[in-house]
Short mmCIF file of C-alpha atoms in Angstrom, two decimals:
data_model
loop_
_atom_site.label_atom_id
_atom_site.label_comp_id
_atom_site.label_asym_id
_atom_site.label_seq_id
_atom_site.Cartn_x
_atom_site.Cartn_y
_atom_site.Cartn_z
CA MET A 1 78.18 53.48 150.39
CA SER A 2 81.46 55.14 149.37
CA VAL A 3 82.26 58.61 148.10
CA TRP A 4 84.03 58.56 144.73
CA PHE A 5 86.08 61.34 143.15
CA VAL A 6 86.49 60.77 139.38
CA THR A 7 88.45 62.98 136.98
CA GLY A 8 87.62 63.16 133.29
CA ALA A 9 84.09 62.02 134.14
CA SER A 10 82.10 63.40 131.21
CA ARG A 11 82.90 60.69 128.65
CA GLY A 12 84.78 57.47 127.96
CA PHE A 13 85.99 55.39 130.89
CA GLY A 14 85.22 58.22 133.30
CA ALA A 15 81.52 58.34 132.41
CA GLY A 16 81.28 54.58 132.57
CA ILE A 17 82.88 54.41 136.01
CA VAL A 18 80.54 57.13 137.28
CA ALA A 19 77.48 55.25 135.98
CA GLU A 20 78.59 51.93 137.46
CA ALA A 21 79.50 53.42 140.85
CA LEU A 22 76.17 55.24 140.98
CA ALA A 23 74.30 52.06 140.12
CA ARG A 24 75.87 50.43 143.19
CA GLY A 25 74.54 53.13 145.50
CA ASN A 26 77.65 55.23 145.92
CA GLN A 27 77.99 59.03 146.07
CA LEU A 28 80.12 60.70 143.46
CA VAL A 29 82.01 63.86 142.65
CA ALA A 30 82.31 63.84 138.88
CA THR A 31 84.90 66.30 137.62
CA ALA A 32 85.34 67.54 134.08
CA ARG A 33 86.43 70.57 132.11
CA ARG A 34 82.76 71.08 131.21
CA PRO A 35 80.77 69.90 134.23
CA GLU A 36 77.55 71.21 132.66
CA GLU A 37 77.60 68.03 130.52
CA ILE A 38 76.99 65.99 133.71
CA GLU A 39 73.54 65.98 135.34
CA ARG A 40 73.51 66.73 139.05
CA THR A 41 71.51 64.48 141.40
CA ASP A 42 71.36 64.05 145.18
CA ARG A 43 74.24 61.54 144.93
CA LEU A 44 76.19 63.10 142.07
CA LEU A 45 77.99 66.43 142.25
CA PRO A 46 79.51 67.71 138.98
CA VAL A 47 82.56 69.92 139.58
CA ALA A 48 84.71 71.91 137.15
CA LEU A 49 88.27 70.64 136.99
CA ASP A 50 91.07 71.15 134.54
CA VAL A 51 93.63 68.85 136.11
CA THR A 52 96.51 71.04 134.88
CA ASP A 53 95.28 73.77 137.28
CA GLU A 54 96.43 72.90 140.80
CA GLY A 55 94.15 75.54 142.34
CA GLN A 56 91.12 73.98 140.63
CA ALA A 57 92.16 70.55 141.93
CA ARG A 58 92.22 71.83 145.52
CA ALA A 59 88.88 73.58 145.02
CA ALA A 60 87.31 70.41 143.61
CA VAL A 61 88.51 68.35 146.57
CA ASP A 62 87.19 71.01 148.98
CA ALA A 63 83.82 70.91 147.24
CA ALA A 64 83.72 67.12 147.55
CA VAL A 65 84.41 67.20 151.27
CA ARG A 66 81.85 69.98 151.85
CA GLU A 67 79.20 68.02 149.98
CA PHE A 68 79.78 64.49 151.27
CA GLY A 69 82.10 64.84 154.27
CA ARG A 70 84.83 62.47 152.99
CA ILE A 71 86.43 60.85 149.95
CA ASP A 72 86.89 57.11 149.77
CA VAL A 73 87.87 56.31 146.18
CA VAL A 74 89.86 58.52 143.80
CA VAL A 75 90.01 57.64 140.11
CA ASN A 76 92.68 59.53 138.17
CA ASN A 77 91.16 59.04 134.74
CA ALA A 78 91.58 62.38 132.93
CA GLY A 79 94.10 62.16 130.11
CA ARG A 80 94.90 62.89 126.50
CA GLY A 81 96.49 60.96 123.65
CA LEU A 82 99.32 61.81 121.27
CA LEU A 83 100.14 59.73 118.20
CA GLY A 84 103.41 60.17 116.34
CA ALA A 85 107.04 59.17 116.28
CA VAL A 86 109.02 60.53 119.22
CA GLU A 87 110.93 62.83 116.89
CA GLU A 88 107.80 64.07 115.19
CA ALA A 89 106.22 65.53 118.31
CA SER A 90 106.81 69.25 118.85
CA ASP A 91 107.93 70.60 122.21
CA SER A 92 104.49 72.09 122.82
CA ALA A 93 102.71 68.83 121.97
CA ALA A 94 105.00 66.84 124.25
CA ARG A 95 104.60 69.24 127.13
CA ALA A 96 100.81 69.31 126.68
CA VAL A 97 100.43 65.54 127.02
CA PHE A 98 102.79 65.48 130.02
CA ASP A 99 100.92 68.39 131.64
CA THR A 100 97.65 66.48 131.59
CA ASN A 101 98.72 62.85 131.98
CA VAL A 102 101.53 63.30 134.53
CA PHE A 103 101.44 66.70 136.22
CA GLY A 104 97.64 66.69 136.23
CA VAL A 105 97.63 63.41 138.18
CA LEU A 106 100.19 64.85 140.59
CA ASN A 107 98.03 67.96 141.08
CA VAL A 108 95.00 65.85 141.99
CA GLN A 109 97.03 63.62 144.30
CA ARG A 110 98.52 66.55 146.21
CA ALA A 111 95.01 67.93 146.70
CA VAL A 112 93.30 64.71 147.76
CA LEU A 113 95.91 62.74 149.69
CA PRO A 114 95.73 64.93 152.82
CA VAL A 115 92.03 63.93 153.04
CA LEU A 116 92.80 60.22 152.68
CA ARG A 117 95.71 60.39 155.13
CA ALA A 118 93.56 62.11 157.73
CA GLN A 119 90.98 59.34 157.32
CA ARG A 120 93.65 56.63 157.35
CA SER A 121 91.70 54.97 154.57
CA GLY A 122 90.94 55.23 150.86
CA ARG A 123 91.61 53.82 147.43
CA LEU A 124 93.67 55.49 144.68
CA ILE A 125 92.97 54.04 141.22
CA GLN A 126 95.38 55.24 138.53
CA LEU A 127 94.21 54.85 134.92
CA SER A 128 97.36 53.99 133.04
CA SER A 129 97.46 51.92 129.84
CA VAL A 130 99.13 48.79 128.55
CA GLY A 131 101.27 51.47 126.90
CA GLY A 132 102.49 52.30 130.41
CA PHE A 133 104.13 48.87 130.56
CA THR A 134 105.32 48.36 127.00
CA GLY A 135 106.05 50.95 124.31
CA THR A 136 105.16 50.69 120.62
CA PRO A 137 106.03 52.81 117.58
CA GLY A 138 103.82 55.86 117.33
CA TRP A 139 102.91 55.98 120.98
CA GLY A 140 106.29 56.79 122.49
CA LEU A 141 105.44 60.05 124.25
CA TYR A 142 101.99 58.91 125.33
CA SER A 143 103.62 55.77 126.74
CA ALA A 144 106.25 57.93 128.44
CA THR A 145 103.52 59.71 130.39
CA LYS A 146 101.99 56.42 131.46
CA PHE A 147 105.39 54.95 132.37
CA ALA A 148 105.84 58.00 134.61
CA VAL A 149 102.48 57.47 136.30
CA GLU A 150 103.33 53.81 136.90
CA GLY A 151 106.71 54.73 138.39
CA PHE A 152 105.40 57.14 140.99
CA SER A 153 102.34 54.97 141.61
CA GLU A 154 104.55 52.02 142.57
CA ALA A 155 106.30 54.29 145.05
CA LEU A 156 102.96 55.61 146.34
CA HIS A 157 101.82 52.03 146.89
CA GLY A 158 104.64 51.53 149.40
CA GLU A 159 104.28 55.00 150.95
CA LEU A 160 100.53 54.83 151.48
CA ALA A 161 99.97 51.20 152.43
CA PRO A 162 101.02 51.75 156.08
CA LEU A 163 98.40 54.48 156.26
CA GLY A 164 95.57 52.20 155.14
CA ILE A 165 95.38 53.59 151.60
CA HIS A 166 95.49 51.20 148.60
CA VAL A 167 96.95 52.09 145.19
CA THR A 168 96.05 50.21 142.02
CA ILE A 169 97.34 50.87 138.49
CA VAL A 170 94.87 49.90 135.75
CA GLU A 171 96.33 49.03 132.34
CA PRO A 172 93.60 48.89 129.66
CA GLY A 173 94.29 47.69 126.17
CA LEU A 174 92.17 48.85 123.22
CA PHE A 175 88.60 49.67 124.28
CA ARG A 176 85.67 50.83 122.20
CA THR A 177 85.61 54.47 123.43
CA ASP A 178 86.21 57.75 121.59
CA PHE A 179 89.93 57.75 122.38
CA LEU A 180 90.94 57.39 118.71
CA ASP A 181 88.46 60.06 117.50
CA GLU A 182 89.90 63.29 116.12
CA SER A 183 88.27 65.13 119.03
CA SER A 184 90.34 63.10 121.53
CA LEU A 185 93.60 62.15 119.88
CA GLN A 186 96.25 64.66 118.83
CA GLN A 187 98.55 63.64 116.01
CA ALA A 188 102.11 64.88 115.52
CA GLY A 189 103.56 65.96 112.19
CA GLU A 190 104.75 63.26 109.81
CA ILE A 191 108.38 62.54 108.80
CA ALA A 192 108.69 60.36 105.70
CA ASP A 193 111.39 58.10 107.20
CA TYR A 194 108.87 56.76 109.72
CA ALA A 195 106.32 55.73 107.09
CA ASP A 196 106.99 52.00 107.55
CA SER A 197 106.63 52.11 111.36
CA VAL A 198 104.49 54.96 112.61
CA GLY A 199 102.83 55.42 109.22
CA THR A 200 101.54 51.86 109.38
CA MET A 201 100.14 52.58 112.86
CA ARG A 202 98.33 55.68 111.57
CA GLN A 203 96.80 53.76 108.68
CA SER A 204 95.43 51.12 110.98
CA LEU A 205 93.56 53.61 113.18
CA ALA A 206 90.61 53.84 110.85
CA ASP A 207 90.14 50.06 111.10
CA TRP A 208 90.53 50.03 114.88
CA ASN A 209 88.37 52.99 115.78
CA HIS A 210 85.08 51.88 117.31
CA ALA A 211 86.01 48.27 116.49
CA GLN A 212 88.37 47.78 119.44
CA PRO A 213 87.98 44.43 121.27
CA GLY A 214 87.49 45.89 124.76
CA ASP A 215 84.01 46.56 126.18
CA PRO A 216 84.10 49.79 128.27
CA VAL A 217 81.01 48.77 130.26
CA LYS A 218 82.74 45.62 131.43
CA ALA A 219 85.88 47.63 132.14
CA ALA A 220 83.91 50.03 134.33
CA ARG A 221 82.51 47.09 136.31
CA ALA A 222 86.02 45.69 136.84
CA ILE A 223 87.32 49.07 138.00
CA VAL A 224 84.47 49.62 140.44
CA ASP A 225 85.00 46.06 141.71
CA LEU A 226 88.53 47.10 142.75
CA ALA A 227 87.15 49.46 145.38
CA GLU A 228 85.26 46.55 146.98
CA LEU A 229 88.23 44.20 147.26
CA PRO A 230 89.88 43.90 150.69
CA ASP A 231 93.32 43.30 149.11
CA PRO A 232 93.37 44.88 145.62
CA PRO A 233 96.29 44.28 143.23
CA LEU A 234 99.03 46.80 142.48
CA ARG A 235 98.35 46.30 138.75
CA LEU A 236 95.30 45.13 136.84
CA GLN A 237 95.39 44.54 133.10
CA LEU A 238 92.10 44.97 131.24
CA GLY A 239 91.49 43.22 127.94
CA GLY A 240 93.00 40.21 126.24
CA ASP A 241 95.31 42.39 124.19
CA SER A 242 96.67 44.00 127.35
CA VAL A 243 97.35 40.61 128.92
CA ALA A 244 99.12 39.35 125.75
CA ARG A 245 101.33 42.44 125.49
CA VAL A 246 102.31 42.32 129.15
CA GLU A 247 103.12 38.60 128.87
CA ALA A 248 105.27 39.23 125.79
CA LYS A 249 107.15 42.04 127.54
CA LEU A 250 107.83 39.91 130.60
CA ASP A 251 109.15 37.10 128.38
CA GLN A 252 111.38 39.52 126.47
CA VAL A 253 112.80 41.10 129.60
CA ARG A 254 113.49 37.72 131.20
CA THR A 255 115.22 36.38 128.05
CA GLU A 256 117.38 39.49 127.69
CA LEU A 257 118.21 39.53 131.38
CA GLU A 258 119.49 35.95 131.25
CA ARG A 259 121.43 36.53 128.04
CA TRP A 260 123.32 39.49 129.48
CA ARG A 261 123.45 38.41 133.16
CA LYS A 262 127.23 37.80 133.12
CA VAL A 263 127.93 41.32 131.78
CA SER A 264 125.48 42.88 134.27
CA LEU A 265 127.04 41.14 137.27
CA SER A 266 130.61 41.84 136.11
CA THR A 267 130.34 45.52 137.01
CA ASP A 268 130.12 45.01 140.80
CA HIS A 269 133.12 45.74 143.05
CA ASP A 270 135.14 42.59 143.79
CA ASP A 271 134.26 42.89 147.47
CA ALA A 272 130.54 43.34 146.87
#
């Protein structure tokens, strides 16, 4: 039995992860902005948490330790979406998505890592996106937040491994959740010059929504499996579309690196 601490636990991936972890006999702290939407049981403690509030993050971690005595698995799942060309997004919209997706994760980490370090054990599972590995028109700022999470998570992987704490970045593709619903996804204002790029992306959303190829129940199983692996990966792609996009990005980077290798190496000092 492990103690799980899951953010954004009231719906989507978060709710699925909570259900799967509970089904395997674990204890859970399920955090959400509206914890009243989550039913309390003897193994499930709902806790209020707006991840942008560092004080609430510390209070949620304290509540978890008081209730269950420890924390074994942390899932940084809470997040928000933003669709629009990079130029189309207002300053307030850009800051809002960074506040939740980047600074919110940092808030939770600062609150929970002292517990894991003291234990010299634990798992940190960071919910990124295939958009955290490869950017596409319309998702630039959302991808930027996930690129940021992947950057500091890679560093955390090296920093925490000697302390017995594993870090895994999860990169889902398109899954059949409510992510594309109006209640979940903010859209930036439209500039006519981006009609052929971002406009096409917007038009396709109606066809994608609730017809995405990924099964969130299967994704939850795969994520909970991570906590049971003795040597989990640094990255795990979920969904065939995620795998295909990562493969294409790796091919593109390798091709470009080889094409421009001579120029890249020409900038070293002669004595290097």
